[in-house]
Amino acid sequence: MELEYWLERGAVAFREWARTYGEFAGHPATAVDEAAFEVAFEELTARLRGSYPFFHPCYAGQMLKPPHPVAVAGYVAAMLVNSNNHALDGGPATSAMEEEVVGQLAAMAGFADHLGHLTSSGTQANLEALFVARESRPGAGVAVSSDAHYTHTRMCHLLGIPVQTVPVDDRGRMDVSELERLLCAGDVGTVVATTGTTAFGAVDPLHRIVPLARRYGVRVHADAAYGGFFRLLADGEAQLLAPETGDALRAVARCDSVAIDPHKHGLQPYGCGAVLFRDPEVARFFRHDSPYTYYTSRRPHLGEISLECSRSGAAAAALWLTLRLLPLTREGLGGVLAAGRRAALRWAELIGASPYLEVYQPPQLDIVTYYPASAADAPSRLSLIAARSSEVMRRGMNTKEEPVFLSVARVPAAEFTARRADAVADSDHTRVLRSVLMKPESEPYLEHLHHRVEKLAKAACADLRGDGR
Ligand SMILES: *Cc1c(COP(=O)(O)O)cnc(C)c1O
């Protein structure tokens, strides 16, 4: 079905509901001139053409894709109401939907009991978890890996929490023995483990981190903003994930809190994040009063357990409708994640067999990292790898016919040489190409994508030879 169908379903549903109220006169204050609208809208759409084609499998860069049409229908229907899930007074219907979807996310995470809510983003979800971490362990610090999302350090700064950085192993995962050394010192109150790092999709060994943290009486927060939905692939006989990745994803159930972003792998429009706490008693840290917003109900308002005030009720409606049709099961939304995962595995295989590309790190989820290298010029210098990676990205997006859109990630020299001992560290960092294969459409398109990227890499290797010729 065409996009117009889904948009219309949402709009018609709103209009039919609105008609159940009495007629009323419009006001000229909000009237706009039709011709002026045409001009302005023309300008808007022209400017939007400056966007990258996130919907198309030729876009294989960052974690970006459009929402599912079902989410669009749900979002439009509720967005026209413009309910606000801060309080039941603002969004009685959508608050109930939010509680239901949060329950489904908690069940996926494996929490028997929970307190949680949607947020406008993963950053906000993590901020709330860090806030609870601070209140639960006053004065203690937070440990994060060097590959954790940059916002953890930022939010800890905001909250006045000291941060300790734990190095990563040669697969980008938190180094557990280094973590133990830190915990021994006794300054850490909470470990933030990432099940799916943003840059490389590395999954911290949460199944080893949780028991270690417990031994030291330390809390654990799982940042599963990107990787959380891969939990749907962690069980069952079709082993798409490495056993240790599955173990780590299952261990989220034993964490104190988790952040999961439905606007990343849950097919939702921005902004839709979620934070869940295993112990509902943490509600006490959020306690406050709002004399002008909490009055129509004795039931708790979502705003009473969150740090944000106004928040889109449409985000809850869109997720609710999506999960009705693509539930949090292996057969439901799991099918979407499985396609991206298979595409990542297959691409790593193709890259491994290519004379012009090399895998930087075998994909643990659906992020493939790689760099241009011709067999003739091994060992490679880091500066040359960086220049060639950037060149492939630049040429890919700027070619008029059949562009491809990739992204690059910065890698410290030590992390690169941990994987490639023969690389020449002539710079303190390098850059590798990075593709998040989060659209299922990437799977059938993969051979084509590989062919295009291989051609670009071949050309970049020929033009940037690195020997001064
Ligand atoms: C994307 C991401 C975040 C931040 O989430 P936003 O929704 O972009 O604010 C945090 N942690 C990880 C691991 C992420 O991938």
CSV table of C-alpha atoms and ligand atoms in Angstrom, one decimal:
chain,number,residue,atom,x,y,z
A,1,MET,CA,0.0,0.0,0.0
A,2,GLU,CA,1.1,3.5,-0.8
A,3,LEU,CA,2.2,5.9,1.8
A,4,GLU,CA,-0.8,8.1,1.1
A,5,TYR,CA,-3.0,5.3,2.4
A,6,TRP,CA,-1.4,5.2,5.8
A,7,LEU,CA,-1.4,9.0,6.1
A,8,GLU,CA,-5.1,9.2,5.1
A,9,ARG,CA,-6.1,6.5,7.6
A,10,GLY,CA,-4.6,8.6,10.4
A,11,ALA,CA,-6.1,11.9,9.2
A,12,VAL,CA,-9.6,10.4,8.6
A,13,ALA,CA,-9.6,8.8,12.1
A,14,PHE,CA,-8.9,12.1,13.6
A,15,ARG,CA,-11.5,13.9,11.6
A,16,GLU,CA,-14.2,11.4,12.4
A,17,TRP,CA,-13.5,11.7,16.1
A,18,ALA,CA,-13.4,15.5,15.9
A,19,ARG,CA,-16.9,15.5,14.2
A,20,THR,CA,-18.4,13.9,17.3
A,21,TYR,CA,-18.0,17.4,18.9
A,22,GLY,CA,-20.2,20.3,18.0
A,23,GLU,CA,-19.6,22.6,15.1
A,24,PHE,CA,-17.6,25.7,15.8
A,25,ALA,CA,-16.3,28.7,13.8
A,26,GLY,CA,-12.7,28.9,12.7
A,27,HIS,CA,-10.7,32.0,13.2
A,28,PRO,CA,-9.0,34.2,10.6
A,29,ALA,CA,-5.9,34.6,12.8
A,30,THR,CA,-4.6,31.2,11.7
A,31,ALA,CA,-5.8,31.5,8.1
A,32,VAL,CA,-3.1,31.3,5.5
A,33,ASP,CA,-3.1,32.4,1.9
A,34,GLU,CA,-3.2,29.4,-0.4
A,35,ALA,CA,-0.8,30.8,-3.0
A,36,ALA,CA,1.7,31.8,-0.3
A,37,PHE,CA,1.5,28.3,1.0
A,38,GLU,CA,2.3,26.9,-2.4
A,39,VAL,CA,5.4,29.1,-2.6
A,40,ALA,CA,6.6,28.3,0.9
A,41,PHE,CA,5.9,24.6,0.5
A,42,GLU,CA,7.7,24.5,-2.7
A,43,GLU,CA,10.7,26.0,-1.0
A,44,LEU,CA,10.5,23.5,1.9
A,45,THR,CA,10.4,20.5,-0.4
A,46,ALA,CA,13.2,21.8,-2.5
A,47,ARG,CA,15.3,22.2,0.7
A,48,LEU,CA,14.3,18.7,1.9
A,49,ARG,CA,15.9,17.4,-1.3
A,50,GLY,CA,19.2,18.1,0.4
A,51,SER,CA,18.5,15.1,2.7
A,52,TYR,CA,20.2,11.8,2.3
A,53,PRO,CA,18.0,8.9,1.1
A,54,PHE,CA,17.7,7.0,4.4
A,55,PHE,CA,14.9,5.0,2.9
A,56,HIS,CA,17.0,3.5,0.2
A,57,PRO,CA,19.4,0.6,0.6
A,58,CYS,CA,22.0,2.7,-1.2
A,59,TYR,CA,22.1,4.5,2.1
A,60,ALA,CA,24.3,2.3,4.3
A,61,GLY,CA,25.8,4.8,6.6
A,62,GLN,CA,24.5,5.9,10.0
A,63,MET,CA,21.6,4.5,12.2
A,64,LEU,CA,18.9,6.2,10.1
A,65,LYS,CA,15.8,4.9,8.4
A,66,PRO,CA,12.3,6.1,8.0
A,67,PRO,CA,9.5,4.9,10.3
A,68,HIS,CA,7.3,1.9,9.3
A,69,PRO,CA,4.1,3.0,7.5
A,70,VAL,CA,2.0,1.5,10.3
A,71,ALA,CA,3.9,3.8,12.8
A,72,VAL,CA,3.2,6.7,10.5
A,73,ALA,CA,-0.6,5.9,10.6
A,74,GLY,CA,-0.6,5.6,14.3
A,75,TYR,CA,1.6,8.7,14.7
A,76,VAL,CA,-0.6,10.9,12.5
A,77,ALA,CA,-3.8,9.8,14.1
A,78,ALA,CA,-2.5,10.7,17.6
A,79,MET,CA,-0.4,13.7,16.5
A,80,LEU,CA,-3.5,15.5,15.2
A,81,VAL,CA,-4.9,15.1,18.7
A,82,ASN,CA,-1.5,16.3,19.9
A,83,SER,CA,-1.7,14.5,23.2
A,84,ASN,CA,0.9,15.1,25.9
A,85,ASN,CA,2.0,12.1,27.9
A,86,HIS,CA,3.4,14.1,30.7
A,87,ALA,CA,0.1,13.9,32.6
A,88,LEU,CA,-3.2,12.0,32.2
A,89,ASP,CA,-4.8,15.3,31.8
A,90,GLY,CA,-2.8,15.8,28.6
A,91,GLY,CA,-2.9,12.3,27.2
A,92,PRO,CA,-5.4,9.9,28.9
A,93,ALA,CA,-5.6,7.5,25.9
A,94,THR,CA,-2.0,7.6,24.8
A,95,SER,CA,-0.7,7.3,28.4
A,96,ALA,CA,-2.5,4.0,28.7
A,97,MET,CA,-0.9,2.9,25.4
A,98,GLU,CA,2.5,4.0,26.7
A,99,GLU,CA,2.1,1.8,29.8
A,100,GLU,CA,1.2,-1.1,27.6
A,101,VAL,CA,4.2,-0.8,25.3
A,102,VAL,CA,6.6,-0.1,28.2
A,103,GLY,CA,5.3,-3.4,29.7
A,104,GLN,CA,6.1,-5.1,26.4
A,105,LEU,CA,9.6,-3.7,26.3
A,106,ALA,CA,10.1,-4.8,29.9
A,107,ALA,CA,9.0,-8.3,29.0
A,108,MET,CA,11.5,-8.3,26.2
A,109,ALA,CA,14.2,-7.1,28.5
A,110,GLY,CA,13.3,-9.9,30.9
A,111,PHE,CA,12.2,-7.7,33.8
A,112,ALA,CA,9.6,-9.5,36.1
A,113,ASP,CA,8.6,-6.2,37.6
A,114,HIS,CA,9.4,-2.7,36.3
A,115,LEU,CA,9.0,1.0,36.4
A,116,GLY,CA,9.5,2.8,33.1
A,117,HIS,CA,8.3,5.1,30.5
A,118,LEU,CA,9.1,6.3,27.0
A,119,THR,CA,11.4,9.3,26.6
A,120,SER,CA,12.1,11.7,23.7
A,121,SER,CA,15.5,10.0,23.1
A,122,GLY,CA,18.1,7.4,24.2
A,123,THR,CA,20.2,10.2,25.7
A,124,GLN,CA,17.2,11.3,27.9
A,125,ALA,CA,16.7,7.6,28.9
A,126,ASN,CA,20.3,7.2,29.9
A,127,LEU,CA,20.2,10.5,31.8
A,128,GLU,CA,17.3,9.3,33.9
A,129,ALA,CA,19.1,6.0,34.6
A,130,LEU,CA,22.3,8.0,35.6
A,131,PHE,CA,20.2,10.2,37.8
A,132,VAL,CA,18.8,7.2,39.6
A,133,ALA,CA,22.3,5.8,39.8
A,134,ARG,CA,23.5,9.0,41.5
A,135,GLU,CA,20.6,9.0,43.9
A,136,SER,CA,21.1,5.3,44.7
A,137,ARG,CA,24.8,5.6,45.3
A,138,PRO,CA,25.4,9.1,46.5
A,139,GLY,CA,29.0,10.3,45.9
A,140,ALA,CA,30.0,7.2,44.0
A,141,GLY,CA,31.2,7.3,40.3
A,142,VAL,CA,30.1,5.7,37.1
A,143,ALA,CA,32.3,3.4,35.0
A,144,VAL,CA,31.8,3.3,31.2
A,145,SER,CA,33.9,1.8,28.4
A,146,SER,CA,36.0,4.0,26.2
A,147,ASP,CA,33.7,3.1,23.3
A,148,ALA,CA,30.4,4.0,25.2
A,149,HIS,CA,28.2,6.7,23.7
A,150,TYR,CA,29.7,10.1,24.3
A,151,THR,CA,26.6,11.4,26.0
A,152,HIS,CA,27.3,9.3,29.2
A,153,THR,CA,30.3,11.4,30.1
A,154,ARG,CA,28.3,14.5,29.2
A,155,MET,CA,25.3,13.6,31.3
A,156,CYS,CA,27.5,12.5,34.2
A,157,HIS,CA,29.1,16.0,34.0
A,158,LEU,CA,25.7,17.5,34.1
A,159,LEU,CA,24.8,15.4,37.2
A,160,GLY,CA,28.1,15.9,38.9
A,161,ILE,CA,29.0,12.2,38.8
A,162,PRO,CA,32.7,11.3,38.5
A,163,VAL,CA,33.4,9.1,35.4
A,164,GLN,CA,35.9,6.3,35.1
A,165,THR,CA,36.7,5.0,31.7
A,166,VAL,CA,37.3,1.3,31.2
A,167,PRO,CA,39.4,0.3,28.1
A,168,VAL,CA,38.0,-2.1,25.5
A,169,ASP,CA,39.3,-5.4,24.2
A,170,ASP,CA,40.3,-6.1,20.6
A,171,ARG,CA,36.6,-6.5,19.7
A,172,GLY,CA,35.6,-3.1,21.1
A,173,ARG,CA,34.0,-4.7,24.3
A,174,MET,CA,34.5,-3.5,27.8
A,175,ASP,CA,37.6,-5.2,29.2
A,176,VAL,CA,36.3,-7.1,32.3
A,177,SER,CA,39.6,-7.5,34.1
A,178,GLU,CA,40.2,-3.7,33.7
A,179,LEU,CA,36.7,-3.2,35.1
A,180,GLU,CA,37.5,-5.4,38.1
A,181,ARG,CA,40.6,-3.4,38.8
A,182,LEU,CA,38.5,-0.3,39.0
A,183,LEU,CA,35.8,-1.9,41.1
A,184,CYS,CA,38.5,-3.0,43.6
A,185,ALA,CA,39.4,0.6,44.2
A,186,GLY,CA,35.8,1.1,45.5
A,187,ASP,CA,34.9,4.5,43.9
A,188,VAL,CA,32.4,3.1,41.4
A,189,GLY,CA,28.7,2.9,42.3
A,190,THR,CA,27.3,2.0,38.8
A,191,VAL,CA,28.7,0.3,35.7
A,192,VAL,CA,27.2,1.4,32.4
A,193,ALA,CA,27.6,-1.5,29.9
A,194,THR,CA,26.7,-1.1,26.3
A,195,THR,CA,25.0,-3.9,24.5
A,196,GLY,CA,25.8,-2.6,21.0
A,197,THR,CA,28.1,0.3,20.8
A,198,THR,CA,27.1,3.0,18.4
A,199,ALA,CA,30.3,3.1,16.4
A,200,PHE,CA,31.1,-0.6,16.0
A,201,GLY,CA,28.1,-2.5,17.3
A,202,ALA,CA,30.3,-4.2,20.0
A,203,VAL,CA,28.4,-6.0,22.8
A,204,ASP,CA,29.9,-5.6,26.2
A,205,PRO,CA,30.0,-9.0,28.1
A,206,LEU,CA,27.1,-8.1,30.4
A,207,HIS,CA,26.8,-11.7,31.5
A,208,ARG,CA,30.3,-11.4,33.1
A,209,ILE,CA,29.9,-7.8,34.1
A,210,VAL,CA,26.7,-8.3,36.2
A,211,PRO,CA,28.0,-11.0,38.5
A,212,LEU,CA,31.3,-9.1,38.9
A,213,ALA,CA,29.4,-5.9,39.8
A,214,ARG,CA,27.2,-7.7,42.3
A,215,ARG,CA,30.3,-9.0,44.1
A,216,TYR,CA,31.3,-5.4,44.7
A,217,GLY,CA,27.7,-4.2,45.5
A,218,VAL,CA,27.7,-2.1,42.3
A,219,ARG,CA,24.7,-1.3,40.2
A,220,VAL,CA,24.6,-2.0,36.4
A,221,HIS,CA,22.8,0.0,33.7
A,222,ALA,CA,22.6,-1.4,30.2
A,223,ASP,CA,22.7,1.1,27.4
A,224,ALA,CA,20.8,-0.9,24.8
A,225,ALA,CA,19.6,2.2,22.9
A,226,TYR,CA,20.8,0.6,19.7
A,227,GLY,CA,21.2,-3.1,20.5
A,228,GLY,CA,18.2,-3.7,22.8
A,229,PHE,CA,15.9,-5.2,20.1
A,230,PHE,CA,18.5,-7.8,19.2
A,231,ARG,CA,17.3,-9.6,22.3
A,232,LEU,CA,14.6,-11.0,19.9
A,233,LEU,CA,17.4,-13.0,18.2
A,234,ALA,CA,19.1,-14.3,21.3
A,235,ASP,CA,17.0,-17.4,21.8
A,236,GLY,CA,16.1,-20.3,19.6
A,237,GLU,CA,17.8,-22.7,17.4
A,238,ALA,CA,18.6,-20.4,14.4
A,239,GLN,CA,21.9,-19.1,15.9
A,240,LEU,CA,22.3,-15.8,14.2
A,241,LEU,CA,24.3,-14.3,17.1
A,242,ALA,CA,27.5,-15.5,18.6
A,243,PRO,CA,26.9,-17.4,21.9
A,244,GLU,CA,28.6,-14.7,24.0
A,245,THR,CA,26.5,-12.0,22.3
A,246,GLY,CA,23.3,-13.9,23.1
A,247,ASP,CA,24.5,-14.4,26.7
A,248,ALA,CA,25.2,-10.7,27.1
A,249,LEU,CA,21.8,-9.7,25.6
A,250,ARG,CA,20.0,-12.1,28.0
A,251,ALA,CA,21.9,-10.6,30.9
A,252,VAL,CA,20.0,-7.3,30.5
A,253,ALA,CA,17.3,-9.1,32.6
A,254,ARG,CA,19.6,-8.9,35.6
A,255,CYS,CA,20.6,-5.2,35.3
A,256,ASP,CA,19.1,-2.5,37.4
A,257,SER,CA,18.1,-0.4,34.4
A,258,VAL,CA,18.1,-0.4,30.7
A,259,ALA,CA,17.7,2.2,27.9
A,260,ILE,CA,16.2,1.0,24.6
A,261,ASP,CA,15.4,3.3,21.6
A,262,PRO,CA,12.4,2.4,19.6
A,263,HIS,CA,13.4,5.2,17.2
A,264,LYS,CA,16.4,3.2,16.3
A,265,HIS,CA,15.5,-0.5,15.8
A,266,GLY,CA,11.8,-0.3,16.6
A,267,LEU,CA,10.7,1.2,13.3
A,268,GLN,CA,9.6,4.5,15.0
A,269,PRO,CA,9.9,8.2,14.0
A,270,TYR,CA,12.0,10.4,16.4
A,271,GLY,CA,11.7,10.8,19.3
A,272,CYS,CA,11.0,7.6,21.0
A,273,GLY,CA,13.4,6.2,23.6
A,274,ALA,CA,12.6,4.2,26.7
A,275,VAL,CA,14.1,3.7,30.1
A,276,LEU,CA,13.2,0.8,32.4
A,277,PHE,CA,14.1,0.1,36.0
A,278,ARG,CA,13.9,-3.4,37.5
A,279,ASP,CA,12.9,-2.0,40.9
A,280,PRO,CA,9.7,0.0,40.9
A,281,GLU,CA,10.7,1.6,44.2
A,282,VAL,CA,13.1,3.9,42.4
A,283,ALA,CA,10.0,6.0,41.7
A,284,ARG,CA,10.8,7.7,45.0
A,285,PHE,CA,13.7,9.6,43.4
A,286,PHE,CA,11.3,11.2,40.9
A,287,ARG,CA,8.8,12.4,43.5
A,288,HIS,CA,7.6,15.9,43.0
A,289,ASP,CA,4.4,17.9,42.7
A,290,SER,CA,3.0,19.9,39.9
A,291,PRO,CA,0.0,21.8,41.1
A,292,TYR,CA,-1.3,22.7,37.6
A,293,THR,CA,-0.9,19.4,35.8
A,294,TYR,CA,-1.8,16.5,38.0
A,295,TYR,CA,-5.4,16.8,39.0
A,296,THR,CA,-7.9,14.6,37.0
A,297,SER,CA,-6.7,11.3,38.3
A,298,ARG,CA,-5.4,9.5,41.3
A,299,ARG,CA,-3.6,7.1,39.0
A,300,PRO,CA,0.1,8.0,38.7
A,301,HIS,CA,0.9,10.3,35.8
A,302,LEU,CA,3.9,9.4,33.6
A,303,GLY,CA,5.3,12.8,34.4
A,304,GLU,CA,5.6,11.8,38.0
A,305,ILE,CA,8.2,9.2,37.2
A,306,SER,CA,10.2,11.1,34.5
A,307,LEU,CA,12.4,14.1,34.3
A,308,GLU,CA,10.9,15.5,31.1
A,309,CYS,CA,7.7,17.4,31.2
A,310,SER,CA,5.9,17.6,27.8
A,311,ARG,CA,6.3,14.5,25.7
A,312,SER,CA,4.6,13.3,22.5
A,313,GLY,CA,1.6,11.0,23.1
A,314,ALA,CA,1.8,10.2,19.4
A,315,ALA,CA,5.1,8.5,19.9
A,316,ALA,CA,3.4,6.0,22.3
A,317,ALA,CA,0.4,5.5,19.8
A,318,ALA,CA,2.8,4.9,16.9
A,319,LEU,CA,4.8,2.3,18.9
A,320,TRP,CA,1.6,0.7,20.3
A,321,LEU,CA,0.2,0.2,16.8
A,322,THR,CA,3.5,-1.0,15.4
A,323,LEU,CA,3.8,-3.7,18.1
A,324,ARG,CA,0.3,-4.9,17.5
A,325,LEU,CA,1.4,-5.8,14.0
A,326,LEU,CA,5.0,-6.6,14.5
A,327,PRO,CA,5.2,-7.8,18.1
A,328,LEU,CA,8.3,-8.2,20.1
A,329,THR,CA,8.9,-11.8,19.0
A,330,ARG,CA,11.4,-13.6,16.8
A,331,GLU,CA,8.7,-13.9,14.1
A,332,GLY,CA,7.5,-10.3,14.5
A,333,LEU,CA,10.0,-7.5,14.8
A,334,GLY,CA,12.7,-10.1,15.1
A,335,GLY,CA,12.4,-10.8,11.4
A,336,VAL,CA,13.4,-7.2,10.7
A,337,LEU,CA,16.5,-7.4,12.8
A,338,ALA,CA,17.4,-10.9,11.5
A,339,ALA,CA,17.5,-9.5,7.9
A,340,GLY,CA,20.0,-6.8,8.8
A,341,ARG,CA,22.0,-9.3,10.8
A,342,ARG,CA,22.2,-11.7,7.9
A,343,ALA,CA,23.2,-8.9,5.6
A,344,ALA,CA,26.0,-7.9,7.9
A,345,LEU,CA,27.4,-11.4,8.1
A,346,ARG,CA,27.2,-11.9,4.4
A,347,TRP,CA,28.8,-8.5,3.7
A,348,ALA,CA,31.7,-9.3,6.1
A,349,GLU,CA,32.2,-12.5,4.1
A,350,LEU,CA,32.2,-10.7,0.7
A,351,ILE,CA,34.6,-8.0,2.1
A,352,GLY,CA,36.9,-10.8,3.4
A,353,ALA,CA,37.1,-12.2,-0.1
A,354,SER,CA,37.7,-8.9,-1.8
A,355,PRO,CA,41.2,-7.7,-2.8
A,356,TYR,CA,40.2,-4.1,-2.3
A,357,LEU,CA,38.5,-4.1,1.1
A,358,GLU,CA,39.2,-5.5,4.5
A,359,VAL,CA,37.0,-6.0,7.5
A,360,TYR,CA,38.0,-3.9,10.5
A,361,GLN,CA,36.0,-5.9,13.0
A,362,PRO,CA,33.7,-8.9,12.5
A,363,PRO,CA,30.1,-7.6,13.0
A,364,GLN,CA,28.6,-8.6,16.3
A,365,LEU,CA,25.2,-7.2,15.4
A,366,ASP,CA,24.4,-5.4,12.1
A,367,ILE,CA,27.2,-2.8,11.9
A,368,VAL,CA,29.9,-3.6,9.4
A,369,THR,CA,33.2,-1.8,9.7
A,370,TYR,CA,35.8,-2.0,6.9
A,371,TYR,CA,38.5,-0.1,5.0
A,372,PRO,CA,40.0,0.0,1.6
A,373,ALA,CA,43.3,-1.8,1.2
A,374,SER,CA,44.8,-3.4,-1.8
A,375,ALA,CA,46.7,-6.6,-1.3
A,376,ALA,CA,49.7,-5.0,-3.1
A,377,ASP,CA,50.4,-2.4,-0.4
A,378,ALA,CA,50.2,-4.3,2.9
A,379,PRO,CA,51.2,-3.3,5.5
A,380,SER,CA,49.2,-0.1,5.5
A,381,ARG,CA,49.9,3.2,7.2
A,382,LEU,CA,47.1,4.6,9.3
A,383,SER,CA,47.1,7.9,7.5
A,384,LEU,CA,46.6,6.2,4.2
A,385,ILE,CA,43.7,4.1,5.5
A,386,ALA,CA,42.1,7.2,6.9
A,387,ALA,CA,42.5,9.1,3.6
A,388,ARG,CA,41.2,6.2,1.5
A,389,SER,CA,38.2,5.6,3.8
A,390,SER,CA,37.2,9.3,3.7
A,391,GLU,CA,37.7,9.3,-0.1
A,392,VAL,CA,35.4,6.3,-0.6
A,393,MET,CA,32.7,7.9,1.5
A,394,ARG,CA,33.1,11.2,-0.3
A,395,ARG,CA,33.1,9.8,-3.8
A,396,GLY,CA,30.2,7.4,-3.0
A,397,MET,CA,27.9,10.2,-2.0
A,398,ASN,CA,28.9,12.6,-4.7
A,399,THR,CA,28.7,10.4,-7.8
A,400,LYS,CA,25.6,11.4,-9.9
A,401,GLU,CA,24.7,7.9,-11.0
A,402,GLU,CA,24.2,5.2,-8.4
A,403,PRO,CA,25.5,7.0,-5.3
A,404,VAL,CA,26.2,5.1,-2.2
A,405,PHE,CA,26.1,6.6,1.3
A,406,LEU,CA,28.5,5.3,3.9
A,407,SER,CA,29.8,6.7,7.1
A,408,VAL,CA,33.3,6.7,8.7
A,409,ALA,CA,34.3,6.2,12.3
A,410,ARG,CA,37.5,7.5,14.0
A,411,VAL,CA,39.7,4.8,15.5
A,412,PRO,CA,42.5,5.5,17.9
A,413,ALA,CA,45.8,4.0,16.7
A,414,ALA,CA,46.1,1.6,19.6
A,415,GLU,CA,42.7,0.1,18.8
A,416,PHE,CA,43.5,-0.3,15.2
A,417,THR,CA,46.9,-2.0,15.8
A,418,ALA,CA,45.3,-4.3,18.4
A,419,ARG,CA,43.4,-5.8,15.5
A,420,ARG,CA,46.1,-5.3,12.8
A,421,ALA,CA,49.6,-5.7,14.4
A,422,ASP,CA,51.2,-5.1,11.0
A,423,ALA,CA,49.7,-1.7,10.5
A,424,VAL,CA,52.1,1.3,10.6
A,425,ALA,CA,51.0,3.8,13.2
A,426,ASP,CA,52.1,7.0,11.5
A,427,SER,CA,49.2,8.9,13.1
A,428,ASP,CA,47.5,8.8,16.5
A,429,HIS,CA,44.2,7.7,14.8
A,430,THR,CA,42.7,6.5,11.6
A,431,ARG,CA,39.3,6.3,10.0
A,432,VAL,CA,37.4,3.2,8.8
A,433,LEU,CA,34.2,2.9,6.9
A,434,ARG,CA,31.1,2.0,8.8
A,435,SER,CA,27.7,0.8,7.5
A,436,VAL,CA,24.7,0.1,9.7
A,437,LEU,CA,22.6,-2.4,7.9
A,438,MET,CA,19.4,-1.7,9.8
A,439,LYS,CA,16.9,-1.9,6.9
A,440,PRO,CA,15.8,-5.3,5.9
A,441,GLU,CA,15.9,-4.1,2.4
A,442,SER,CA,19.7,-4.1,2.7
A,443,GLU,CA,19.6,-7.9,2.5
A,444,PRO,CA,18.4,-8.3,-1.1
A,445,TYR,CA,20.5,-5.3,-2.2
A,446,LEU,CA,23.7,-6.5,-0.6
A,447,GLU,CA,25.6,-7.8,-3.7
A,448,HIS,CA,24.9,-4.6,-5.5
A,449,LEU,CA,26.0,-2.5,-2.6
A,450,HIS,CA,29.2,-4.6,-2.2
A,451,HIS,CA,30.0,-4.2,-5.9
A,452,ARG,CA,29.6,-0.4,-5.8
A,453,VAL,CA,31.7,-0.1,-2.6
A,454,GLU,CA,34.4,-2.4,-4.0
A,455,LYS,CA,34.6,-0.3,-7.1
A,456,LEU,CA,35.0,2.9,-5.1
A,457,ALA,CA,37.7,1.2,-2.9
A,458,LYS,CA,39.6,0.0,-6.0
A,459,ALA,CA,39.6,3.5,-7.4
A,460,ALA,CA,40.6,5.1,-4.1
A,461,CYS,CA,43.5,2.6,-3.7
A,462,ALA,CA,44.7,3.3,-7.2
A,463,ASP,CA,44.5,7.1,-6.8
A,464,LEU,CA,45.8,7.3,-3.2
A,465,ARG,CA,48.8,5.0,-3.4
A,466,GLY,CA,50.6,6.3,-0.4
A,467,ASP,CA,54.1,5.8,-1.9
A,468,GLY,CA,54.1,9.3,-3.3
A,469,ARG,CA,53.6,8.2,-6.9
B,1,LIG,C1,22.0,6.3,19.8
B,1,LIG,C2,22.6,5.9,21.1
B,1,LIG,C3,22.4,6.7,22.2
B,1,LIG,C4,21.8,8.1,22.2
B,1,LIG,O1,20.4,7.9,21.8
B,1,LIG,P1,19.6,9.2,21.1
B,1,LIG,O2,18.3,8.6,20.9
B,1,LIG,O3,20.4,9.5,19.9
B,1,LIG,O4,19.7,10.3,22.1
B,1,LIG,C5,23.0,6.3,23.4
B,1,LIG,N1,23.6,5.1,23.4
B,1,LIG,C6,23.8,4.3,22.4
B,1,LIG,C7,24.5,3.0,22.5
B,1,LIG,C8,23.3,4.7,21.1
B,1,LIG,O5,23.5,3.9,20.1
